[in-house]
PDB file of C-alpha atoms in Angstrom:
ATOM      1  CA  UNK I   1      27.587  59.016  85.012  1.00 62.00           C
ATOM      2  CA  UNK I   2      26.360  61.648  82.357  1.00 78.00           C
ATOM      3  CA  UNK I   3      28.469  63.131  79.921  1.00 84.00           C
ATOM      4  CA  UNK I   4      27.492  66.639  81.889  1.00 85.00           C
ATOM      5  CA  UNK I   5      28.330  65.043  85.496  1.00 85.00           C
ATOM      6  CA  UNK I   6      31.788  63.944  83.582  1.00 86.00           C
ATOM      7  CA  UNK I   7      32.798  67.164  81.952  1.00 84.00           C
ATOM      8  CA  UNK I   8      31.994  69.465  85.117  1.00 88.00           C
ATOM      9  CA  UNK I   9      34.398  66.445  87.188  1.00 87.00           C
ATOM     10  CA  UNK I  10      37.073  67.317  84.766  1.00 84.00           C
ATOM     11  CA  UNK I  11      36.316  70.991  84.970  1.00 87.00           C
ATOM     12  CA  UNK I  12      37.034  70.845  88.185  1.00 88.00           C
ATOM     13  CA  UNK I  13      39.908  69.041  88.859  1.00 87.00           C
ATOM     14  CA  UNK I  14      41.545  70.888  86.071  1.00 86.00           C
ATOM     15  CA  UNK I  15      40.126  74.134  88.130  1.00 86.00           C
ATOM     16  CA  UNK I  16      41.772  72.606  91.140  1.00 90.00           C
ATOM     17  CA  UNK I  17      44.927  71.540  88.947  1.00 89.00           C
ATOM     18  CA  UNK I  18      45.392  75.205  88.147  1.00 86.00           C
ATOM     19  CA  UNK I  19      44.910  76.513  91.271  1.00 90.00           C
ATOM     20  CA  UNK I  20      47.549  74.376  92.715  1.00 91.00           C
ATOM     21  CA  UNK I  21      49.458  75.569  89.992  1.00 88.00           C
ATOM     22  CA  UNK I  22      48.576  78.749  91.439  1.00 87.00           C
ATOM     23  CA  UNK I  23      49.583  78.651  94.460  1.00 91.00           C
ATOM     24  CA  UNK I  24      52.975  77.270  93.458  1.00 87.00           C
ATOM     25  CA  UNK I  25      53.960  80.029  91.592  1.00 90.00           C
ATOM     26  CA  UNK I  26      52.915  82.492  94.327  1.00 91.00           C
ATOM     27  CA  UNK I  27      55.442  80.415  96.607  1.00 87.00           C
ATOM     28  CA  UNK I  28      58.154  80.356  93.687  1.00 87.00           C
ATOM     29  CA  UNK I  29      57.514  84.151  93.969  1.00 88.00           C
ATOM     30  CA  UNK I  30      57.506  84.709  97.376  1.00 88.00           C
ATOM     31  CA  UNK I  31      61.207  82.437  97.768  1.00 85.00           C
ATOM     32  CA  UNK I  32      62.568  84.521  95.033  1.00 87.00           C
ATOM     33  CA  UNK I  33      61.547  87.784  96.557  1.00 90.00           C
ATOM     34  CA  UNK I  34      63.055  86.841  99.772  1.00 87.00           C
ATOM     35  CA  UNK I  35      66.480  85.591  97.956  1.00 86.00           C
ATOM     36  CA  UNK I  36      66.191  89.314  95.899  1.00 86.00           C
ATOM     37  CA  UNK I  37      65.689  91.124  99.383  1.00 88.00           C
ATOM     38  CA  UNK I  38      68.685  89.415 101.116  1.00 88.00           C
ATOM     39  CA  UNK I  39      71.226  89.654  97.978  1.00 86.00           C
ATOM     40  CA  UNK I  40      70.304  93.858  98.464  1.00 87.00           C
ATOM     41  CA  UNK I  41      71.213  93.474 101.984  1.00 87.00           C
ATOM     42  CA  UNK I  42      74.037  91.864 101.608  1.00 86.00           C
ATOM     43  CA  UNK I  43      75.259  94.151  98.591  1.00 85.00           C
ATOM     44  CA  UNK I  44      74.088  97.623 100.779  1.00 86.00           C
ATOM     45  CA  UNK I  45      76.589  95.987 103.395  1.00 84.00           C
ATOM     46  CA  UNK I  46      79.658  95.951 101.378  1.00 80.00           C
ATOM     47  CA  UNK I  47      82.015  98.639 101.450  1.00 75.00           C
ATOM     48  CA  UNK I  48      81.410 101.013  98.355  1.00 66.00           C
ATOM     49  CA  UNK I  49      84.652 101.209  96.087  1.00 58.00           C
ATOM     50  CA  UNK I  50      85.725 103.460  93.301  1.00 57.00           C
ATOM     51  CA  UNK I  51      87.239 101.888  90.157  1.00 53.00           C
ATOM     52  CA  UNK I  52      90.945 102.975  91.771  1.00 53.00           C
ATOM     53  CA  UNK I  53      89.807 100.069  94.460  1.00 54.00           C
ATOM     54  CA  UNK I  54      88.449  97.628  92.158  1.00 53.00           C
ATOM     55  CA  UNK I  55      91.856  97.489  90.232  1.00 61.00           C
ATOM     56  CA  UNK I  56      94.629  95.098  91.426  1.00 66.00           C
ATOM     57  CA  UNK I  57      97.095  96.192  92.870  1.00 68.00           C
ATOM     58  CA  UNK I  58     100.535  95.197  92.658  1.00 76.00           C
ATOM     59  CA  UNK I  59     101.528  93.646  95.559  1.00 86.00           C
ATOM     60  CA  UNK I  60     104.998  95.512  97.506  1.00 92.00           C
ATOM     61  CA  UNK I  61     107.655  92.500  98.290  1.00 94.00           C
ATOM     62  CA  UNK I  62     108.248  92.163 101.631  1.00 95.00           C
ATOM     63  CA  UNK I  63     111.123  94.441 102.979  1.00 96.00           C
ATOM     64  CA  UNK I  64     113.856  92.136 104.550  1.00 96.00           C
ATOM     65  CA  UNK I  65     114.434  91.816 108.135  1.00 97.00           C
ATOM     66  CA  UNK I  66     115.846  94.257 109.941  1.00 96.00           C
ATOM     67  CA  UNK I  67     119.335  93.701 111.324  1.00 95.00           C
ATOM     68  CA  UNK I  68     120.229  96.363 113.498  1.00 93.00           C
ATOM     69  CA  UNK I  69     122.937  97.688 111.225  1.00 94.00           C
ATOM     70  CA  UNK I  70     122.249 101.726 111.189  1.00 93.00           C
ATOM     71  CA  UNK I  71     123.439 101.954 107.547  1.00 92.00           C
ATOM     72  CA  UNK I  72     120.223  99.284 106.346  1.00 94.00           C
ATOM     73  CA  UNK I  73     117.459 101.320 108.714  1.00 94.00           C
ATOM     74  CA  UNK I  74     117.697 104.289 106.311  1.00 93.00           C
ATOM     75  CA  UNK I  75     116.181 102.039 103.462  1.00 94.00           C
ATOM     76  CA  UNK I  76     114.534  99.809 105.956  1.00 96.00           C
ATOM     77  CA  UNK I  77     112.659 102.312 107.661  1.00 97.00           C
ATOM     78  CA  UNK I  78     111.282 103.474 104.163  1.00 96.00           C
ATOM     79  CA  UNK I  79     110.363  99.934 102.481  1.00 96.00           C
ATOM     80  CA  UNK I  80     108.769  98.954 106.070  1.00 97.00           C
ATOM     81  CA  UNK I  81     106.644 102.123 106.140  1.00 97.00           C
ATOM     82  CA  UNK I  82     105.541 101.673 102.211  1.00 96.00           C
ATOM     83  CA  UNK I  83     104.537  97.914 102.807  1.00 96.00           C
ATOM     84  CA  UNK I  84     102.191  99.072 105.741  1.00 96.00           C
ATOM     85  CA  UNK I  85     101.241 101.878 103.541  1.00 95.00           C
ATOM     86  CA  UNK I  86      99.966  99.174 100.662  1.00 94.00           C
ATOM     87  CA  UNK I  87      99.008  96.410 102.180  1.00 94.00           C
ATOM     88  CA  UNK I  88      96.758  99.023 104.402  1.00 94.00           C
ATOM     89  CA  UNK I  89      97.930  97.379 107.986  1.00 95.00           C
ATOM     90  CA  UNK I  90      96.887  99.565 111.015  1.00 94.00           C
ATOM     91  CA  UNK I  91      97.140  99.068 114.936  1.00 95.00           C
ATOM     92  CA  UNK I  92      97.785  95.399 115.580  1.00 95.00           C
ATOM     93  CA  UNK I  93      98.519  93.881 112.426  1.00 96.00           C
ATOM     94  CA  UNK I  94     101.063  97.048 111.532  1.00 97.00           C
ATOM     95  CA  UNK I  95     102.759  95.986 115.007  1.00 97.00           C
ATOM     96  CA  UNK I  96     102.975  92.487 114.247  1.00 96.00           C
ATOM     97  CA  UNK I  97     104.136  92.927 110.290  1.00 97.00           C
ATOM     98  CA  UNK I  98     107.181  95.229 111.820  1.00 97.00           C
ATOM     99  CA  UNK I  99     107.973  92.828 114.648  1.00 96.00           C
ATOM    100  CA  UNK I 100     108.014  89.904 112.289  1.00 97.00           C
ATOM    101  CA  UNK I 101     110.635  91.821 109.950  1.00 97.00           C
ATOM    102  CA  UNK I 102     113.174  92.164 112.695  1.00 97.00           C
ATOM    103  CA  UNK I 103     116.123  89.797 113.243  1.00 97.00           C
ATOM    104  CA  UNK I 104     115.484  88.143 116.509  1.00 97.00           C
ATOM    105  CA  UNK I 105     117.792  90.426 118.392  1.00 96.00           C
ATOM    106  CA  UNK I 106     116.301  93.206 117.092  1.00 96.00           C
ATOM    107  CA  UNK I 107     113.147  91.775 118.725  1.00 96.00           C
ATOM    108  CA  UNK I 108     114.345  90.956 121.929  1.00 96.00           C
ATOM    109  CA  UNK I 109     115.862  94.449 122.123  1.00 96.00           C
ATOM    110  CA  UNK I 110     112.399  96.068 122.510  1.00 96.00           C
ATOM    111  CA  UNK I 111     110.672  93.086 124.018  1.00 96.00           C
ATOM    112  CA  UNK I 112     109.623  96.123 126.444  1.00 96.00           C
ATOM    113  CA  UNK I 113     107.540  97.444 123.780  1.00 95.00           C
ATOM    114  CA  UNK I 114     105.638  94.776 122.925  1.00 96.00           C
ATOM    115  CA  UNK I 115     104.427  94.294 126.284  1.00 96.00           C
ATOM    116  CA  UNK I 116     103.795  98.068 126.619  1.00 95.00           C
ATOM    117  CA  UNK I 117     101.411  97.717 123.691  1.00 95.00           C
ATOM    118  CA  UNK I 118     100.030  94.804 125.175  1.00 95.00           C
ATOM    119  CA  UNK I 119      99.132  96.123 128.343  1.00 96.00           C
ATOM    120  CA  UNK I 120      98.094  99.192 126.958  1.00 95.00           C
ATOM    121  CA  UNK I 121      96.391  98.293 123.605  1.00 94.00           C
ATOM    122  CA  UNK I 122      98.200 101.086 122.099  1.00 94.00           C
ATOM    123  CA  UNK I 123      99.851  98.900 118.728  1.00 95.00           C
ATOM    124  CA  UNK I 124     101.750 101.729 116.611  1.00 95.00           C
ATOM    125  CA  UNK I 125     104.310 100.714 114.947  1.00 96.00           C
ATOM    126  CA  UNK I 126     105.657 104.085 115.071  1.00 96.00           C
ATOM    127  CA  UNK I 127     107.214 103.201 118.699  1.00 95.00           C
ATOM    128  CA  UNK I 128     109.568 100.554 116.932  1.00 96.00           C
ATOM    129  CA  UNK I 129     110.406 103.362 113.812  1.00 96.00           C
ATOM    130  CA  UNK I 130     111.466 105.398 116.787  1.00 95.00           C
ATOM    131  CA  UNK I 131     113.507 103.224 119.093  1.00 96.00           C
ATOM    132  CA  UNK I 132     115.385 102.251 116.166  1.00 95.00           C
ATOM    133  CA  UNK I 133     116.362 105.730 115.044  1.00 94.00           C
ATOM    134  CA  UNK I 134     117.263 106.662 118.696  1.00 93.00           C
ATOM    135  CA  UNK I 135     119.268 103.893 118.957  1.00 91.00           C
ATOM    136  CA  UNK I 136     121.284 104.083 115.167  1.00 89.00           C
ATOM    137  CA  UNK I 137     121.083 107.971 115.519  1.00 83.00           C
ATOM    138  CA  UNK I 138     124.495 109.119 114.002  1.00 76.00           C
ATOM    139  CA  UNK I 139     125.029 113.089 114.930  1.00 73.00           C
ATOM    140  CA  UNK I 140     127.831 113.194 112.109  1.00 77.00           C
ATOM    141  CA  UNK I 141     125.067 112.768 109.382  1.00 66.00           C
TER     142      UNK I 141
END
């Protein structure tokens, strides 16, 4: 083989070499574009939140459970309500968090209630709040 014949071989494998090279890169590209396009969607998904939501909050203790003593469901009925308030429990959970923070007669005692909500997927906690302060209603105070 010539010198010539040599130097265009290596010409053009290192033509070939850097079109390879190329056509890597594109790909590198194209994979990082699709993993820049996906971390967007996923980001656009997320709820938006102000600073006040980015904080940590403090955590309320959970309120002891309810007894069925009138005198404890006037700072019951406030601690109960704040939790729910803080922790941000609606509809089913709410339902659950009061039921669980009732003595277990307390619980049986509106039994009805829970199977009221169940049949009608109507879960406000509000319906417990009330049954209680019908029940330890005191027309002397």
């Amino acid at each position: 083989m010539s010198t010539t014949s040599q130097n265009q071989n290596a010409l053009l494998l290192l033509v070939q070499q850097l079109q390879q090279e190329l056509q890597n890169q594109r790909s590198e590209i194209t994979s990082l574009r699709d993993s820049v396009t996906q971390l967007q969607l996923q980001l656009q998904s997320r709820p938006h939140s102000n600073d006040a939501q980015t904080r940590v909050r403090a955590r309320l203790p959970d309120p002891p459970k309810f007894d069925g003593k009138p005198h404890t469901l006037r700072t019951w009925l406030p601690s109960i309500r704040a939790k729910l308030r803080s922790d941000q429990l609606t509809g089913a959970d709410a339902f659950d968090y009061v039921w669980d923070r009732l003595e277990q007669p307390q619980q049986a005692s509106i039994l009805h209630l829970r199977e009221q909500s169940e049949e009608l997927s109507d879960w406000d906690p509000e319906q417990i709040f009330l049954f209680f302060q019908r029940l330890c209603h005191n027309p002397r105070e």
